[in-house]
Amino acid sequence: MTQAETPFQRIAGYAALWSLWLSRVVEGIVVVLMVLLVLDVWLGVMVRYFVDFPLTFTEEAARYLMIWMALLAVSIGIARREHIGVLILFDRLRGVPRHAMLALFDLLGLFLFGFLFYYGVGFAVEGAQRLTMIYAMPKSIPFSAVPVACLLACVQLLLVAVRDQAKLLAEPGREGVAQ
């Protein structure tokens, strides 16, 4: 016999769906950036070593593509709980201490990414005054990867915190973080 679903568990179900949807959207963006990065690096190698036609823009494009790709991927790791955590201690705890530790980890993550978002916005705004060497585009475009990625990380942390706390509450005998 199953228990009736509580309002918190219903909200957690929506949080899990939104987290999955957001993760899939970001995964698609990261895949596109990865394809562009591979093509860009391949083009750079080909024109540098096999054709006497140096294209200087490929190195700068690769750098900015890699930065955006790596930072966006952080929220994917958070959605899957594949980020760094103190799992050795967490796995040994049960009940209230386990809930508290999970909440503490999530709050620390929110604080960290919120802090980086706040200062990243200022950094990106200041970057609008400077231009990149090859493209002559405002540096705010590559610099904005930090606040965008941190905002996505905060949203994912909130969603998985609700999802996982509800999972711990729903399964008191088998308290495990949702995978």
GROMACS .gro file of C-alpha atoms in nm:
model
  179
    1MET     CA    1   0.000   0.000   0.000
    2THR     CA    2   0.140   0.338  -0.094
    3GLN     CA    3   0.103   0.660   0.093
    4ALA     CA    4  -0.092   0.947  -0.056
    5GLU     CA    5   0.128   1.197  -0.234
    6THR     CA    6   0.196   1.506  -0.025
    7PRO     CA    7   0.202   1.857  -0.173
    8PHE     CA    8   0.580   1.866  -0.122
    9GLN     CA    9   0.621   1.541  -0.315
   10ARG     CA   10   0.405   1.680  -0.596
   11ILE     CA   11   0.623   1.992  -0.610
   12ALA     CA   12   0.930   1.769  -0.603
   13GLY     CA   13   0.794   1.577  -0.901
   14TYR     CA   14   0.762   1.901  -1.096
   15ALA     CA   15   1.110   2.004  -0.983
   16ALA     CA   16   1.249   1.674  -1.112
   17LEU     CA   17   1.077   1.723  -1.449
   18TRP     CA   18   1.200   2.083  -1.481
   19SER     CA   19   1.550   1.977  -1.382
   20LEU     CA   20   1.549   1.703  -1.645
   21TRP     CA   21   1.414   1.940  -1.912
   22LEU     CA   22   1.670   2.212  -1.828
   23SER     CA   23   1.949   1.956  -1.825
   24ARG     CA   24   1.850   1.825  -2.167
   25VAL     CA   25   1.836   2.176  -2.315
   26VAL     CA   26   2.180   2.257  -2.177
   27GLU     CA   27   2.313   1.918  -2.297
   28GLY     CA   28   2.195   2.005  -2.649
   29ILE     CA   29   2.371   2.340  -2.634
   30VAL     CA   30   2.690   2.178  -2.503
   31VAL     CA   31   2.681   1.919  -2.783
   32VAL     CA   32   2.651   2.194  -3.044
   33LEU     CA   33   2.940   2.384  -2.884
   34MET     CA   34   3.147   2.063  -2.876
   35VAL     CA   35   3.086   2.000  -3.247
   36LEU     CA   36   3.183   2.360  -3.326
   37LEU     CA   37   3.494   2.325  -3.109
   38VAL     CA   38   3.605   2.004  -3.281
   39LEU     CA   39   3.548   2.154  -3.626
   40ASP     CA   40   3.729   2.473  -3.528
   41VAL     CA   41   4.033   2.290  -3.388
   42TRP     CA   42   4.038   2.054  -3.687
   43LEU     CA   43   4.031   2.352  -3.923
   44GLY     CA   44   4.308   2.522  -3.727
   45VAL     CA   45   4.531   2.214  -3.743
   46MET     CA   46   4.465   2.161  -4.114
   47VAL     CA   47   4.544   2.515  -4.220
   48ARG     CA   48   4.844   2.540  -3.991
   49TYR     CA   49   5.022   2.218  -4.084
   50PHE     CA   50   4.890   2.116  -4.426
   51VAL     CA   51   4.795   2.437  -4.604
   52ASP     CA   52   5.000   2.752  -4.617
   53PHE     CA   53   4.706   2.966  -4.515
   54PRO     CA   54   4.716   3.059  -4.145
   55LEU     CA   55   4.377   3.133  -3.993
   56THR     CA   56   4.442   3.316  -3.669
   57PHE     CA   57   4.081   3.319  -3.555
   58THR     CA   58   4.062   2.945  -3.480
   59GLU     CA   59   4.263   2.963  -3.157
   60GLU     CA   60   4.051   3.240  -3.008
   61ALA     CA   61   3.728   3.072  -3.117
   62ALA     CA   62   3.841   2.744  -2.960
   63ARG     CA   63   3.917   2.918  -2.632
   64TYR     CA   64   3.577   3.085  -2.607
   65LEU     CA   65   3.388   2.774  -2.719
   66MET     CA   66   3.569   2.564  -2.459
   67ILE     CA   67   3.497   2.815  -2.181
   68TRP     CA   68   3.127   2.829  -2.261
   69MET     CA   69   3.103   2.452  -2.302
   70ALA     CA   70   3.280   2.370  -1.975
   71LEU     CA   71   3.089   2.623  -1.767
   72LEU     CA   72   2.749   2.526  -1.906
   73ALA     CA   73   2.824   2.161  -1.832
   74VAL     CA   74   2.841   2.240  -1.458
   75SER     CA   75   2.462   2.255  -1.435
   76ILE     CA   76   2.436   1.914  -1.604
   77GLY     CA   77   2.663   1.764  -1.338
   78ILE     CA   78   2.454   1.924  -1.066
   79ALA     CA   79   2.132   1.783  -1.211
   80ARG     CA   80   2.281   1.433  -1.193
   81ARG     CA   81   2.448   1.493  -0.857
   82GLU     CA   82   2.782   1.420  -1.019
   83HIS     CA   83   2.953   1.718  -0.866
   84ILE     CA   84   3.208   1.707  -0.588
   85GLY     CA   85   3.057   1.614  -0.255
   86VAL     CA   86   3.146   1.449   0.072
   87LEU     CA   87   2.974   1.121  -0.016
   88ILE     CA   88   3.177   0.904   0.219
   89LEU     CA   89   3.020   1.069   0.522
   90PHE     CA   90   2.684   1.131   0.351
   91ASP     CA   91   2.637   0.764   0.264
   92ARG     CA   92   2.691   0.660   0.626
   93LEU     CA   93   2.426   0.895   0.765
   94ARG     CA   94   2.053   0.827   0.796
   95GLY     CA   95   1.748   1.028   0.891
   96VAL     CA   96   1.770   1.390   1.004
   97PRO     CA   97   2.152   1.415   0.987
   98ARG     CA   98   2.139   1.302   0.625
   99HIS     CA   99   1.869   1.558   0.539
  100ALA     CA  100   2.067   1.828   0.716
  101MET     CA  101   2.392   1.742   0.540
  102LEU     CA  102   2.224   1.738   0.198
  103ALA     CA  103   2.061   2.073   0.273
  104LEU     CA  104   2.394   2.214   0.392
  105PHE     CA  105   2.573   2.101   0.075
  106ASP     CA  106   2.299   2.253  -0.139
  107LEU     CA  107   2.302   2.581   0.054
  108LEU     CA  108   2.680   2.604   0.027
  109GLY     CA  109   2.655   2.542  -0.347
  110LEU     CA  110   2.384   2.807  -0.382
  111PHE     CA  111   2.596   3.054  -0.190
  112LEU     CA  112   2.904   2.981  -0.402
  113PHE     CA  113   2.725   3.001  -0.736
  114GLY     CA  114   2.523   3.304  -0.623
  115PHE     CA  115   2.846   3.479  -0.524
  116LEU     CA  116   3.007   3.395  -0.858
  117PHE     CA  117   2.693   3.507  -1.042
  118TYR     CA  118   2.689   3.843  -0.863
  119TYR     CA  119   3.053   3.921  -0.932
  120GLY     CA  120   3.041   3.758  -1.276
  121VAL     CA  121   2.771   4.003  -1.388
  122GLY     CA  122   2.994   4.294  -1.288
  123PHE     CA  123   3.290   4.137  -1.463
  124ALA     CA  124   3.087   4.083  -1.782
  125VAL     CA  125   2.956   4.440  -1.774
  126GLU     CA  126   3.310   4.575  -1.740
  127GLY     CA  127   3.415   4.349  -2.028
  128ALA     CA  128   3.184   4.542  -2.262
  129GLN     CA  129   3.443   4.821  -2.263
  130ARG     CA  130   3.720   4.594  -2.395
  131LEU     CA  131   3.745   4.410  -2.725
  132THR     CA  132   3.892   4.073  -2.813
  133MET     CA  133   4.213   4.082  -3.015
  134ILE     CA  134   4.107   3.895  -3.328
  135TYR     CA  135   3.729   3.931  -3.349
  136ALA     CA  136   3.712   4.282  -3.201
  137MET     CA  137   3.396   4.176  -3.019
  138PRO     CA  138   3.318   4.297  -2.667
  139LYS     CA  139   3.474   4.072  -2.404
  140SER     CA  140   3.141   4.075  -2.227
  141ILE     CA  141   3.031   3.794  -2.461
  142PRO     CA  142   3.289   3.539  -2.343
  143PHE     CA  143   3.288   3.682  -1.988
  144SER     CA  144   2.912   3.635  -1.960
  145ALA     CA  145   2.967   3.259  -1.957
  146VAL     CA  146   3.036   3.284  -1.583
  147PRO     CA  147   2.710   3.449  -1.472
  148VAL     CA  148   2.499   3.247  -1.717
  149ALA     CA  149   2.652   2.918  -1.598
  150CYS     CA  150   2.621   3.019  -1.232
  151LEU     CA  151   2.256   3.115  -1.275
  152LEU     CA  152   2.186   2.778  -1.439
  153ALA     CA  153   2.375   2.607  -1.155
  154CYS     CA  154   2.165   2.789  -0.893
  155VAL     CA  155   1.841   2.693  -1.066
  156GLN     CA  156   1.953   2.329  -1.095
  157LEU     CA  157   2.063   2.324  -0.730
  158LEU     CA  158   1.723   2.447  -0.617
  159LEU     CA  159   1.542   2.193  -0.834
  160VAL     CA  160   1.752   1.893  -0.727
  161ALA     CA  161   1.746   2.002  -0.362
  162VAL     CA  162   1.366   1.984  -0.363
  163ARG     CA  163   1.370   1.660  -0.563
  164ASP     CA  164   1.622   1.485  -0.339
  165GLN     CA  165   1.480   1.603  -0.006
  166ALA     CA  166   1.139   1.471  -0.114
  167LYS     CA  167   1.299   1.141  -0.216
  168LEU     CA  168   1.465   1.110   0.125
  169LEU     CA  169   1.134   1.183   0.297
  170ALA     CA  170   0.941   0.936   0.080
  171GLU     CA  171   1.177   0.644   0.134
  172PRO     CA  172   1.278   0.643   0.501
  173GLY     CA  173   1.401   0.284   0.485
  174ARG     CA  174   1.616   0.334   0.174
  175GLU     CA  175   1.726   0.696   0.199
  176GLY     CA  176   1.922   0.765  -0.114
  177VAL     CA  177   1.974   1.066  -0.331
  178ALA     CA  178   1.785   1.048  -0.660
  179GLN     CA  179   2.006   0.957  -0.951
   0.00000   0.00000   0.00000
